[in-house]
């Protein structure tokens, strides 16, 4: 772990972006996918903390990033998933998001990769599909970062 003065929020953003790229490539292993999706959601959620703690970012942005992130449903869902995967249980529920099911398709005897789709159920009973969420959260981060002139 580097001293905070030696790294910026951009390192966490780049990590999140690499995770996003990985998740859009074919997978041969459901375990690898599971690891990557959990890390991606954690990286997405923790980006706000990196921005809040980066002394190179203006104080106005640092003071307002949390409330701006909270304006985006995809980021609230990711907060639940990231905290649940990090701590097993959680005390704060923004959207009540939990993975409640999914599908794993394995193509035997073919070179085609596996296909995984998780169902994420929210407090209101609605279901979000993780492939949609992966894109939405990345797009919402672009909106937030552009709003604060960070990209």
CSV table of N, CA and C in Angstrom, one decimal:
chain,number,residue,atom,x,y,z
A,1,UNK,N,0.8,-1.2,0.0
A,1,UNK,CA,0.0,0.0,0.0
A,1,UNK,C,0.9,1.2,0.0
A,2,UNK,N,0.7,2.1,-1.0
A,2,UNK,CA,1.4,3.3,-1.1
A,2,UNK,C,0.9,4.3,-0.1
A,3,UNK,N,1.9,5.3,0.3
A,3,UNK,CA,1.4,6.4,1.1
A,3,UNK,C,0.5,7.2,0.3
A,4,UNK,N,-0.6,7.8,0.9
A,4,UNK,CA,-1.6,8.5,0.1
A,4,UNK,C,-1.0,9.6,-0.8
A,5,UNK,N,0.2,10.2,-0.4
A,5,UNK,CA,0.7,11.3,-1.2
A,5,UNK,C,1.3,10.7,-2.5
A,6,UNK,N,1.5,9.4,-2.6
A,6,UNK,CA,2.1,8.8,-3.8
A,6,UNK,C,1.2,8.3,-4.8
A,7,UNK,N,-0.1,8.4,-4.5
A,7,UNK,CA,-1.1,7.8,-5.5
A,7,UNK,C,-2.3,8.7,-5.4
A,8,UNK,N,-3.1,8.7,-6.5
A,8,UNK,CA,-4.3,9.5,-6.6
A,8,UNK,C,-5.6,8.6,-6.8
A,9,UNK,N,-6.7,9.2,-6.8
A,9,UNK,CA,-8.0,8.5,-7.0
A,9,UNK,C,-8.0,7.8,-8.4
A,10,UNK,N,-7.1,8.4,-9.3
A,10,UNK,CA,-7.1,7.8,-10.6
A,10,UNK,C,-6.6,6.3,-10.6
A,11,UNK,N,-5.8,6.0,-9.7
A,11,UNK,CA,-5.3,4.6,-9.6
A,11,UNK,C,-6.5,3.6,-9.3
A,12,UNK,N,-7.5,4.1,-8.5
A,12,UNK,CA,-8.6,3.3,-8.2
A,12,UNK,C,-9.6,3.3,-9.4
A,13,UNK,N,-9.7,4.4,-10.1
A,13,UNK,CA,-10.5,4.5,-11.3
A,13,UNK,C,-10.0,3.5,-12.3
A,14,UNK,N,-8.7,3.5,-12.5
A,14,UNK,CA,-8.0,2.6,-13.5
A,14,UNK,C,-8.3,1.2,-13.1
A,15,UNK,N,-8.2,0.9,-11.9
A,15,UNK,CA,-8.5,-0.5,-11.4
A,15,UNK,C,-9.9,-0.9,-11.7
A,16,UNK,N,-10.9,0.0,-11.5
A,16,UNK,CA,-12.3,-0.2,-11.8
A,16,UNK,C,-12.4,-0.4,-13.3
A,17,UNK,N,-11.8,0.4,-14.1
A,17,UNK,CA,-11.9,0.3,-15.5
A,17,UNK,C,-11.3,-1.0,-16.1
A,18,UNK,N,-10.2,-1.5,-15.5
A,18,UNK,CA,-9.7,-2.8,-15.9
A,18,UNK,C,-10.7,-3.9,-15.5
A,19,UNK,N,-11.3,-3.8,-14.4
A,19,UNK,CA,-12.3,-4.8,-14.0
A,19,UNK,C,-13.5,-4.8,-15.0
A,20,UNK,N,-13.9,-3.6,-15.4
A,20,UNK,CA,-15.0,-3.5,-16.3
A,20,UNK,C,-14.6,-4.2,-17.6
A,21,UNK,N,-13.4,-4.0,-18.1
A,21,UNK,CA,-12.9,-4.6,-19.3
A,21,UNK,C,-12.9,-6.1,-19.2
A,22,UNK,N,-12.4,-6.6,-18.1
A,22,UNK,CA,-12.4,-8.1,-17.9
A,22,UNK,C,-13.7,-8.7,-17.9
A,23,UNK,N,-14.7,-8.0,-17.3
A,23,UNK,CA,-16.1,-8.6,-17.2
A,23,UNK,C,-16.8,-8.7,-18.5
A,24,UNK,N,-16.3,-7.9,-19.5
A,24,UNK,CA,-16.8,-7.9,-20.8
A,24,UNK,C,-16.1,-8.9,-21.8
A,25,UNK,N,-15.2,-9.7,-21.3
A,25,UNK,CA,-14.6,-10.7,-22.0
A,25,UNK,C,-15.1,-12.1,-21.7
A,26,UNK,N,-14.9,-13.1,-22.5
A,26,UNK,CA,-15.4,-14.4,-22.3
A,26,UNK,C,-14.7,-15.1,-21.0
A,27,UNK,N,-15.5,-15.9,-20.3
A,27,UNK,CA,-15.0,-16.6,-19.2
A,27,UNK,C,-15.1,-18.1,-19.4
A,28,UNK,N,-14.1,-18.8,-18.9
A,28,UNK,CA,-14.1,-20.3,-18.9
A,28,UNK,C,-14.3,-20.8,-17.6
A,29,UNK,N,-14.3,-20.0,-16.5
A,29,UNK,CA,-14.4,-20.4,-15.1
A,29,UNK,C,-15.4,-19.6,-14.4
A,30,UNK,N,-16.4,-20.2,-13.8
A,30,UNK,CA,-17.4,-19.4,-13.0
A,30,UNK,C,-16.7,-18.9,-11.7
A,31,UNK,N,-15.7,-19.6,-11.2
A,31,UNK,CA,-15.0,-19.0,-10.0
A,31,UNK,C,-14.3,-17.8,-10.4
A,32,UNK,N,-13.6,-17.7,-11.5
A,32,UNK,CA,-12.9,-16.5,-11.9
A,32,UNK,C,-13.9,-15.4,-12.1
A,33,UNK,N,-15.1,-15.7,-12.7
A,33,UNK,CA,-16.1,-14.6,-12.9
A,33,UNK,C,-16.6,-14.1,-11.5
A,34,UNK,N,-16.8,-15.0,-10.6
A,34,UNK,CA,-17.3,-14.6,-9.3
A,34,UNK,C,-16.3,-13.7,-8.6
A,35,UNK,N,-15.0,-14.0,-8.7
A,35,UNK,CA,-14.0,-13.2,-8.1
A,35,UNK,C,-14.0,-11.8,-8.8
A,36,UNK,N,-14.0,-11.8,-10.1
A,36,UNK,CA,-13.9,-10.5,-10.8
A,36,UNK,C,-15.2,-9.6,-10.6
A,37,UNK,N,-16.4,-10.2,-10.5
A,37,UNK,CA,-17.6,-9.4,-10.3
A,37,UNK,C,-17.6,-8.8,-8.9
A,38,UNK,N,-17.1,-9.6,-7.9
A,38,UNK,CA,-17.1,-9.0,-6.6
A,38,UNK,C,-16.1,-7.9,-6.5
A,39,UNK,N,-14.9,-8.1,-7.0
A,39,UNK,CA,-13.9,-7.1,-7.0
A,39,UNK,C,-14.3,-5.8,-7.8
A,40,UNK,N,-15.0,-6.0,-8.9
A,40,UNK,CA,-15.4,-4.9,-9.7
A,40,UNK,C,-16.4,-4.1,-8.9
A,41,UNK,N,-17.4,-4.7,-8.2
A,41,UNK,CA,-18.4,-3.9,-7.4
A,41,UNK,C,-17.7,-3.2,-6.3
A,42,UNK,N,-16.7,-3.9,-5.6
A,42,UNK,CA,-16.0,-3.2,-4.5
A,42,UNK,C,-15.2,-2.1,-5.1
A,43,UNK,N,-14.5,-2.2,-6.2
A,43,UNK,CA,-13.7,-1.1,-6.8
A,43,UNK,C,-14.6,0.0,-7.2
A,44,UNK,N,-15.8,-0.3,-7.7
A,44,UNK,CA,-16.8,0.8,-8.1
A,44,UNK,C,-17.2,1.6,-6.8
A,45,UNK,N,-17.5,0.9,-5.8
A,45,UNK,CA,-18.0,1.5,-4.5
A,45,UNK,C,-16.9,2.3,-3.9
A,46,UNK,N,-15.7,1.8,-3.8
A,46,UNK,CA,-14.6,2.4,-3.1
A,46,UNK,C,-14.0,3.6,-3.8
A,47,UNK,N,-14.3,3.8,-5.1
A,47,UNK,CA,-13.8,4.9,-5.8
A,47,UNK,C,-14.2,6.2,-5.1
A,48,UNK,N,-15.4,6.3,-4.6
A,48,UNK,CA,-15.8,7.5,-3.9
A,48,UNK,C,-14.9,7.8,-2.7
A,49,UNK,N,-14.4,6.8,-2.0
A,49,UNK,CA,-13.6,6.9,-0.8
A,49,UNK,C,-12.2,7.4,-1.3
A,50,UNK,N,-11.7,6.9,-2.4
A,50,UNK,CA,-10.4,7.4,-2.9
A,50,UNK,C,-10.5,8.9,-3.3
A,51,UNK,N,-11.6,9.3,-3.9
A,51,UNK,CA,-11.8,10.7,-4.3
A,51,UNK,C,-11.9,11.5,-3.0
A,52,UNK,N,-12.6,11.1,-2.0
A,52,UNK,CA,-12.8,11.8,-0.8
A,52,UNK,C,-11.5,12.0,0.0
A,53,UNK,N,-10.6,11.1,-0.2
A,53,UNK,CA,-9.3,11.1,0.6
A,53,UNK,C,-8.1,11.6,-0.2
A,54,UNK,N,-8.3,12.0,-1.5
A,54,UNK,CA,-7.2,12.4,-2.3
A,54,UNK,C,-7.0,13.9,-2.1
A,55,UNK,N,-5.9,14.3,-1.5
A,55,UNK,CA,-5.6,15.7,-1.2
A,55,UNK,C,-5.4,16.5,-2.5
A,56,UNK,N,-5.2,15.9,-3.6
A,56,UNK,CA,-5.1,16.6,-4.9
A,56,UNK,C,-6.4,17.0,-5.5
A,57,UNK,N,-7.5,16.5,-5.0
A,57,UNK,CA,-8.8,16.8,-5.4
A,57,UNK,C,-9.3,18.0,-4.6
A,58,UNK,N,-10.1,18.9,-5.2
A,58,UNK,CA,-10.5,20.1,-4.5
A,58,UNK,C,-11.4,19.7,-3.4
A,59,UNK,N,-11.4,20.5,-2.3
A,59,UNK,CA,-12.2,20.3,-1.1
A,59,UNK,C,-13.7,20.2,-1.4
A,60,UNK,N,-14.1,21.1,-2.4
A,60,UNK,CA,-15.5,21.1,-2.7
A,60,UNK,C,-16.0,19.7,-3.3
A,61,UNK,N,-15.1,19.2,-4.2
A,61,UNK,CA,-15.5,17.8,-4.7
A,61,UNK,C,-15.4,16.8,-3.6
A,62,UNK,N,-14.4,16.8,-2.8
A,62,UNK,CA,-14.3,15.9,-1.7
A,62,UNK,C,-15.5,15.9,-0.8
A,63,UNK,N,-16.0,17.1,-0.5
A,63,UNK,CA,-17.1,17.3,0.4
A,63,UNK,C,-18.4,16.8,-0.2
A,64,UNK,N,-18.5,16.8,-1.6
A,64,UNK,CA,-19.8,16.6,-2.2
A,64,UNK,C,-19.9,15.2,-3.0
A,65,UNK,N,-18.8,14.5,-3.1
A,65,UNK,CA,-18.8,13.3,-3.8
A,65,UNK,C,-19.8,12.2,-3.3
A,66,UNK,N,-19.8,12.1,-2.0
A,66,UNK,CA,-20.7,11.1,-1.3
A,66,UNK,C,-22.2,11.4,-1.7
A,67,UNK,N,-22.6,12.6,-1.6
A,67,UNK,CA,-24.0,12.9,-1.8
A,67,UNK,C,-24.3,12.8,-3.3
A,68,UNK,N,-23.3,13.1,-4.2
A,68,UNK,CA,-23.6,12.9,-5.6
A,68,UNK,C,-23.7,11.4,-6.0
A,69,UNK,N,-22.8,10.6,-5.4
A,69,UNK,CA,-22.8,9.2,-5.7
A,69,UNK,C,-24.2,8.6,-5.2
A,70,UNK,N,-24.7,9.1,-4.1
A,70,UNK,CA,-26.0,8.6,-3.6
A,70,UNK,C,-27.2,9.0,-4.5
A,71,UNK,N,-27.0,9.9,-5.4
A,71,UNK,CA,-28.0,10.2,-6.4
A,71,UNK,C,-28.2,9.2,-7.5
A,72,UNK,N,-27.3,8.2,-7.5
A,72,UNK,CA,-27.4,7.2,-8.6
A,72,UNK,C,-27.7,5.9,-8.1
A,73,UNK,N,-28.9,5.4,-8.5
A,73,UNK,CA,-29.4,4.1,-8.0
A,73,UNK,C,-28.4,2.9,-8.2
A,74,UNK,N,-27.7,2.9,-9.4
A,74,UNK,CA,-26.7,1.9,-9.6
A,74,UNK,C,-25.6,1.8,-8.6
A,75,UNK,N,-25.2,3.0,-8.2
A,75,UNK,CA,-24.1,3.1,-7.2
A,75,UNK,C,-24.6,2.7,-5.8
A,76,UNK,N,-25.9,3.0,-5.5
A,76,UNK,CA,-26.5,2.5,-4.2
A,76,UNK,C,-26.6,1.0,-4.2
A,77,UNK,N,-26.9,0.4,-5.3
A,77,UNK,CA,-27.0,-1.1,-5.4
A,77,UNK,C,-25.6,-1.7,-5.3
A,78,UNK,N,-24.6,-1.1,-5.9
A,78,UNK,CA,-23.3,-1.6,-5.8
A,78,UNK,C,-22.8,-1.4,-4.4
A,79,UNK,N,-23.2,-0.4,-3.7
A,79,UNK,CA,-22.8,-0.2,-2.3
A,79,UNK,C,-23.2,-1.4,-1.5
A,80,UNK,N,-24.5,-1.8,-1.7
A,80,UNK,CA,-25.0,-3.0,-0.9
A,80,UNK,C,-24.2,-4.2,-1.3
A,81,UNK,N,-24.0,-4.5,-2.6
A,81,UNK,CA,-23.3,-5.7,-3.0
A,81,UNK,C,-21.8,-5.7,-2.5
A,82,UNK,N,-21.2,-4.5,-2.6
A,82,UNK,CA,-19.7,-4.4,-2.2
A,82,UNK,C,-19.6,-4.7,-0.7
A,83,UNK,N,-20.4,-4.0,0.0
A,83,UNK,CA,-20.4,-4.2,1.5
A,83,UNK,C,-20.8,-5.6,1.9
A,84,UNK,N,-21.7,-6.2,1.3
A,84,UNK,CA,-22.1,-7.5,1.6
A,84,UNK,C,-21.0,-8.5,1.3
A,85,UNK,N,-20.3,-8.3,0.2
A,85,UNK,CA,-19.2,-9.2,-0.2
A,85,UNK,C,-18.0,-9.0,0.6
A,86,UNK,N,-17.8,-7.8,1.1
A,86,UNK,CA,-16.6,-7.5,1.9
A,86,UNK,C,-16.8,-7.9,3.4
A,87,UNK,N,-18.0,-7.8,3.9
A,87,UNK,CA,-18.3,-8.0,5.3
A,87,UNK,C,-19.2,-9.2,5.6
A,88,UNK,N,-19.7,-9.9,4.6
A,88,UNK,CA,-20.7,-11.0,4.7
A,88,UNK,C,-22.1,-10.5,5.0
A,89,UNK,N,-22.2,-9.7,6.1
A,89,UNK,CA,-23.5,-9.1,6.4
A,89,UNK,C,-23.2,-7.6,6.4
A,90,UNK,N,-24.3,-6.8,6.4
A,90,UNK,CA,-24.2,-5.4,6.5
A,90,UNK,C,-25.3,-4.8,7.4
A,91,UNK,N,-25.0,-3.6,7.9
A,91,UNK,CA,-25.9,-3.0,8.8
A,91,UNK,C,-26.7,-1.9,8.0
A,92,UNK,N,-26.1,-1.3,7.0
A,92,UNK,CA,-26.8,-0.3,6.2
A,92,UNK,C,-27.3,-0.9,4.9
A,93,UNK,N,-28.5,-0.7,4.5
A,93,UNK,CA,-29.1,-1.2,3.3
A,93,UNK,C,-29.6,0.0,2.5
A,94,UNK,N,-29.0,0.3,1.4
A,94,UNK,CA,-29.4,1.5,0.6
A,94,UNK,C,-30.5,1.0,-0.3
A,95,UNK,N,-30.4,-0.1,-1.0
A,95,UNK,CA,-31.4,-0.6,-1.9
A,95,UNK,C,-31.8,-2.0,-1.5
A,96,UNK,N,-31.2,-2.5,-0.5
A,96,UNK,CA,-31.4,-3.9,-0.1
A,96,UNK,C,-31.0,-5.0,-1.1
A,97,UNK,N,-30.0,-4.6,-1.9
A,97,UNK,CA,-29.6,-5.5,-3.0
A,97,UNK,C,-28.9,-6.8,-2.5
A,98,UNK,N,-29.3,-7.9,-3.0
A,98,UNK,CA,-28.7,-9.2,-2.7
A,98,UNK,C,-28.8,-10.0,-4.0
A,99,UNK,N,-27.7,-10.8,-4.3
A,99,UNK,CA,-27.8,-11.8,-5.4
A,99,UNK,C,-28.7,-12.9,-4.9
A,100,UNK,N,-29.8,-13.1,-5.6
A,100,UNK,CA,-30.8,-14.1,-5.1
A,100,UNK,C,-31.0,-15.3,-6.1
A,101,UNK,N,-30.2,-15.3,-7.2
A,101,UNK,CA,-30.3,-16.4,-8.1
A,101,UNK,C,-29.5,-16.1,-9.4
A,102,UNK,N,-29.6,-16.9,-10.3
A,102,UNK,CA,-29.0,-16.7,-11.5
A,102,UNK,C,-28.9,-17.9,-12.4
A,103,UNK,N,-28.2,-17.8,-13.5
A,103,UNK,CA,-28.1,-18.9,-14.5
A,103,UNK,C,-26.6,-19.0,-14.8
A,104,UNK,N,-26.2,-20.3,-15.0
A,104,UNK,CA,-24.9,-20.6,-15.4
A,104,UNK,C,-25.1,-21.6,-16.6
A,105,UNK,N,-24.7,-21.2,-17.8
A,105,UNK,CA,-24.7,-22.1,-18.9
A,105,UNK,C,-23.3,-22.5,-19.3
A,106,UNK,N,-23.2,-23.8,-19.4
A,106,UNK,CA,-21.9,-24.4,-19.7
A,106,UNK,C,-22.1,-25.1,-21.0
A,107,UNK,N,-21.2,-24.9,-22.0
A,107,UNK,CA,-21.3,-25.5,-23.3
A,107,UNK,C,-20.3,-26.6,-23.4
A,108,UNK,N,-20.7,-27.8,-23.1
A,108,UNK,CA,-19.8,-29.0,-23.1
A,108,UNK,C,-19.4,-29.3,-24.5
A,109,UNK,N,-18.1,-29.7,-24.6
A,109,UNK,CA,-17.6,-30.1,-25.9
A,109,UNK,C,-17.4,-29.0,-26.9
A,110,UNK,N,-17.6,-27.8,-26.5
A,110,UNK,CA,-17.4,-26.7,-27.4
A,110,UNK,C,-16.4,-25.7,-26.8
A,111,UNK,N,-15.9,-24.9,-27.7
A,111,UNK,CA,-14.9,-23.9,-27.2
A,111,UNK,C,-15.6,-22.6,-26.7
A,112,UNK,N,-16.9,-22.6,-26.9
A,112,UNK,CA,-17.7,-21.4,-26.4
A,112,UNK,C,-17.5,-21.3,-24.9
A,113,UNK,N,-17.4,-20.1,-24.4
A,113,UNK,CA,-17.2,-19.8,-23.0
A,113,UNK,C,-18.5,-20.0,-22.2
A,114,UNK,N,-18.4,-20.0,-20.9
A,114,UNK,CA,-19.6,-20.1,-20.1
A,114,UNK,C,-20.3,-18.8,-20.1
A,115,UNK,N,-21.6,-18.8,-19.8
A,115,UNK,CA,-22.4,-17.6,-19.7
A,115,UNK,C,-23.0,-17.6,-18.4
A,116,UNK,N,-22.8,-16.5,-17.6
A,116,UNK,CA,-23.3,-16.3,-16.3
A,116,UNK,C,-24.2,-15.1,-16.2
A,117,UNK,N,-25.3,-15.3,-15.5
A,117,UNK,CA,-26.2,-14.1,-15.3
A,117,UNK,C,-26.8,-14.2,-13.9
A,118,UNK,N,-26.5,-13.2,-13.1
A,118,UNK,CA,-27.0,-13.2,-11.7
A,118,UNK,C,-28.2,-12.3,-11.6
A,119,UNK,N,-29.2,-12.7,-10.8
A,119,UNK,CA,-30.3,-11.9,-10.5
A,119,UNK,C,-30.1,-11.1,-9.2
A,120,UNK,N,-30.2,-9.9,-9.2
A,120,UNK,CA,-30.0,-9.1,-8.0
A,120,UNK,C,-31.4,-8.5,-7.6
A,121,UNK,N,-31.9,-8.9,-6.4
A,121,UNK,CA,-33.2,-8.5,-6.0
A,121,UNK,C,-33.1,-7.3,-5.0
A,122,UNK,N,-33.9,-6.3,-5.2
A,122,UNK,CA,-33.9,-5.1,-4.3
A,122,UNK,C,-35.0,-5.2,-3.3
A,123,UNK,N,-35.0,-4.2,-2.4
A,123,UNK,CA,-36.0,-4.2,-1.3
A,123,UNK,C,-37.5,-4.1,-1.9
A,124,UNK,N,-37.6,-3.4,-3.0
A,124,UNK,CA,-39.0,-3.3,-3.5
A,124,UNK,C,-39.4,-4.5,-4.4
A,125,UNK,N,-38.6,-5.6,-4.4
A,125,UNK,CA,-38.9,-6.8,-5.1
A,125,UNK,C,-38.5,-6.8,-6.6
A,126,UNK,N,-38.0,-5.7,-7.1
A,126,UNK,CA,-37.6,-5.6,-8.4
A,126,UNK,C,-36.3,-6.4,-8.6
A,127,UNK,N,-36.0,-6.8,-9.8
A,127,UNK,CA,-34.8,-7.6,-10.1
A,127,UNK,C,-33.9,-6.8,-11.1
A,128,UNK,N,-32.7,-6.8,-10.8
A,128,UNK,CA,-31.7,-6.1,-11.7
A,128,UNK,C,-30.7,-7.3,-12.1
A,129,UNK,N,-30.4,-7.3,-13.4
A,129,UNK,CA,-29.4,-8.3,-13.9
A,129,UNK,C,-28.0,-7.7,-13.8
A,130,UNK,N,-27.1,-8.5,-13.3
A,130,UNK,CA,-25.7,-8.0,-13.1
A,130,UNK,C,-25.1,-7.5,-14.3
A,131,UNK,N,-25.3,-8.1,-15.5
A,131,UNK,CA,-24.7,-7.6,-16.7
A,131,UNK,C,-25.2,-6.1,-17.0
A,132,UNK,N,-26.4,-5.9,-16.7
A,132,UNK,CA,-26.9,-4.5,-16.9
A,132,UNK,C,-26.3,-3.6,-15.9
A,133,UNK,N,-26.2,-4.1,-14.6
A,133,UNK,CA,-25.6,-3.2,-13.6
A,133,UNK,C,-24.2,-2.9,-13.8
A,134,UNK,N,-23.4,-3.9,-14.3
A,134,UNK,CA,-22.0,-3.6,-14.6
A,134,UNK,C,-21.9,-2.4,-15.6
A,135,UNK,N,-22.7,-2.4,-16.6
A,135,UNK,CA,-22.6,-1.2,-17.5
A,135,UNK,C,-23.2,0.1,-16.9
A,136,UNK,N,-24.3,0.0,-16.2
A,136,UNK,CA,-24.9,1.2,-15.6
A,136,UNK,C,-24.0,1.8,-14.6
A,137,UNK,N,-23.3,1.1,-13.7
A,137,UNK,CA,-22.5,1.7,-12.7
A,137,UNK,C,-21.3,2.3,-13.3
A,138,UNK,N,-20.7,1.7,-14.4
A,138,UNK,CA,-19.6,2.3,-15.1
A,138,UNK,C,-20.0,3.6,-15.7
A,139,UNK,N,-21.2,3.6,-16.4
A,139,UNK,CA,-21.7,4.8,-17.1
A,139,UNK,C,-22.0,5.9,-16.1
A,140,UNK,N,-22.6,5.5,-14.9
A,140,UNK,CA,-22.9,6.5,-13.9
A,140,UNK,C,-21.6,7.1,-13.3
A,141,UNK,N,-20.6,6.4,-13.2
A,141,UNK,CA,-19.3,6.9,-12.7
A,141,UNK,C,-18.8,8.0,-13.7
A,142,UNK,N,-19.0,7.7,-15.0
A,142,UNK,CA,-18.5,8.7,-16.0
A,142,UNK,C,-19.3,10.0,-15.8
A,143,UNK,N,-20.6,9.9,-15.6
A,143,UNK,CA,-21.4,11.1,-15.4
A,143,UNK,C,-20.9,11.9,-14.1
A,144,UNK,N,-20.7,11.2,-13.0
A,144,UNK,CA,-20.3,11.8,-11.8
A,144,UNK,C,-18.9,12.5,-12.0
A,145,UNK,N,-18.0,11.8,-12.6
A,145,UNK,CA,-16.6,12.3,-12.7
A,145,UNK,C,-16.6,13.5,-13.7
A,146,UNK,N,-17.4,13.4,-14.7
A,146,UNK,CA,-17.5,14.6,-15.6
A,146,UNK,C,-18.1,15.8,-15.0
A,147,UNK,N,-19.1,15.5,-14.1
A,147,UNK,CA,-19.8,16.6,-13.4
A,147,UNK,C,-18.8,17.4,-12.6
A,148,UNK,N,-17.8,16.7,-12.0
A,148,UNK,CA,-16.8,17.3,-11.1
A,148,UNK,C,-15.5,17.6,-11.9
A,149,UNK,N,-15.6,17.5,-13.2
A,149,UNK,CA,-14.4,17.8,-14.0
A,149,UNK,C,-13.2,17.0,-13.7
A,150,UNK,N,-13.4,15.7,-13.3
A,150,UNK,CA,-12.3,14.8,-13.0
A,150,UNK,C,-11.9,14.0,-14.2
A,151,UNK,N,-12.8,13.9,-15.2
A,151,UNK,CA,-12.4,13.2,-16.5
A,151,UNK,C,-12.3,14.2,-17.6
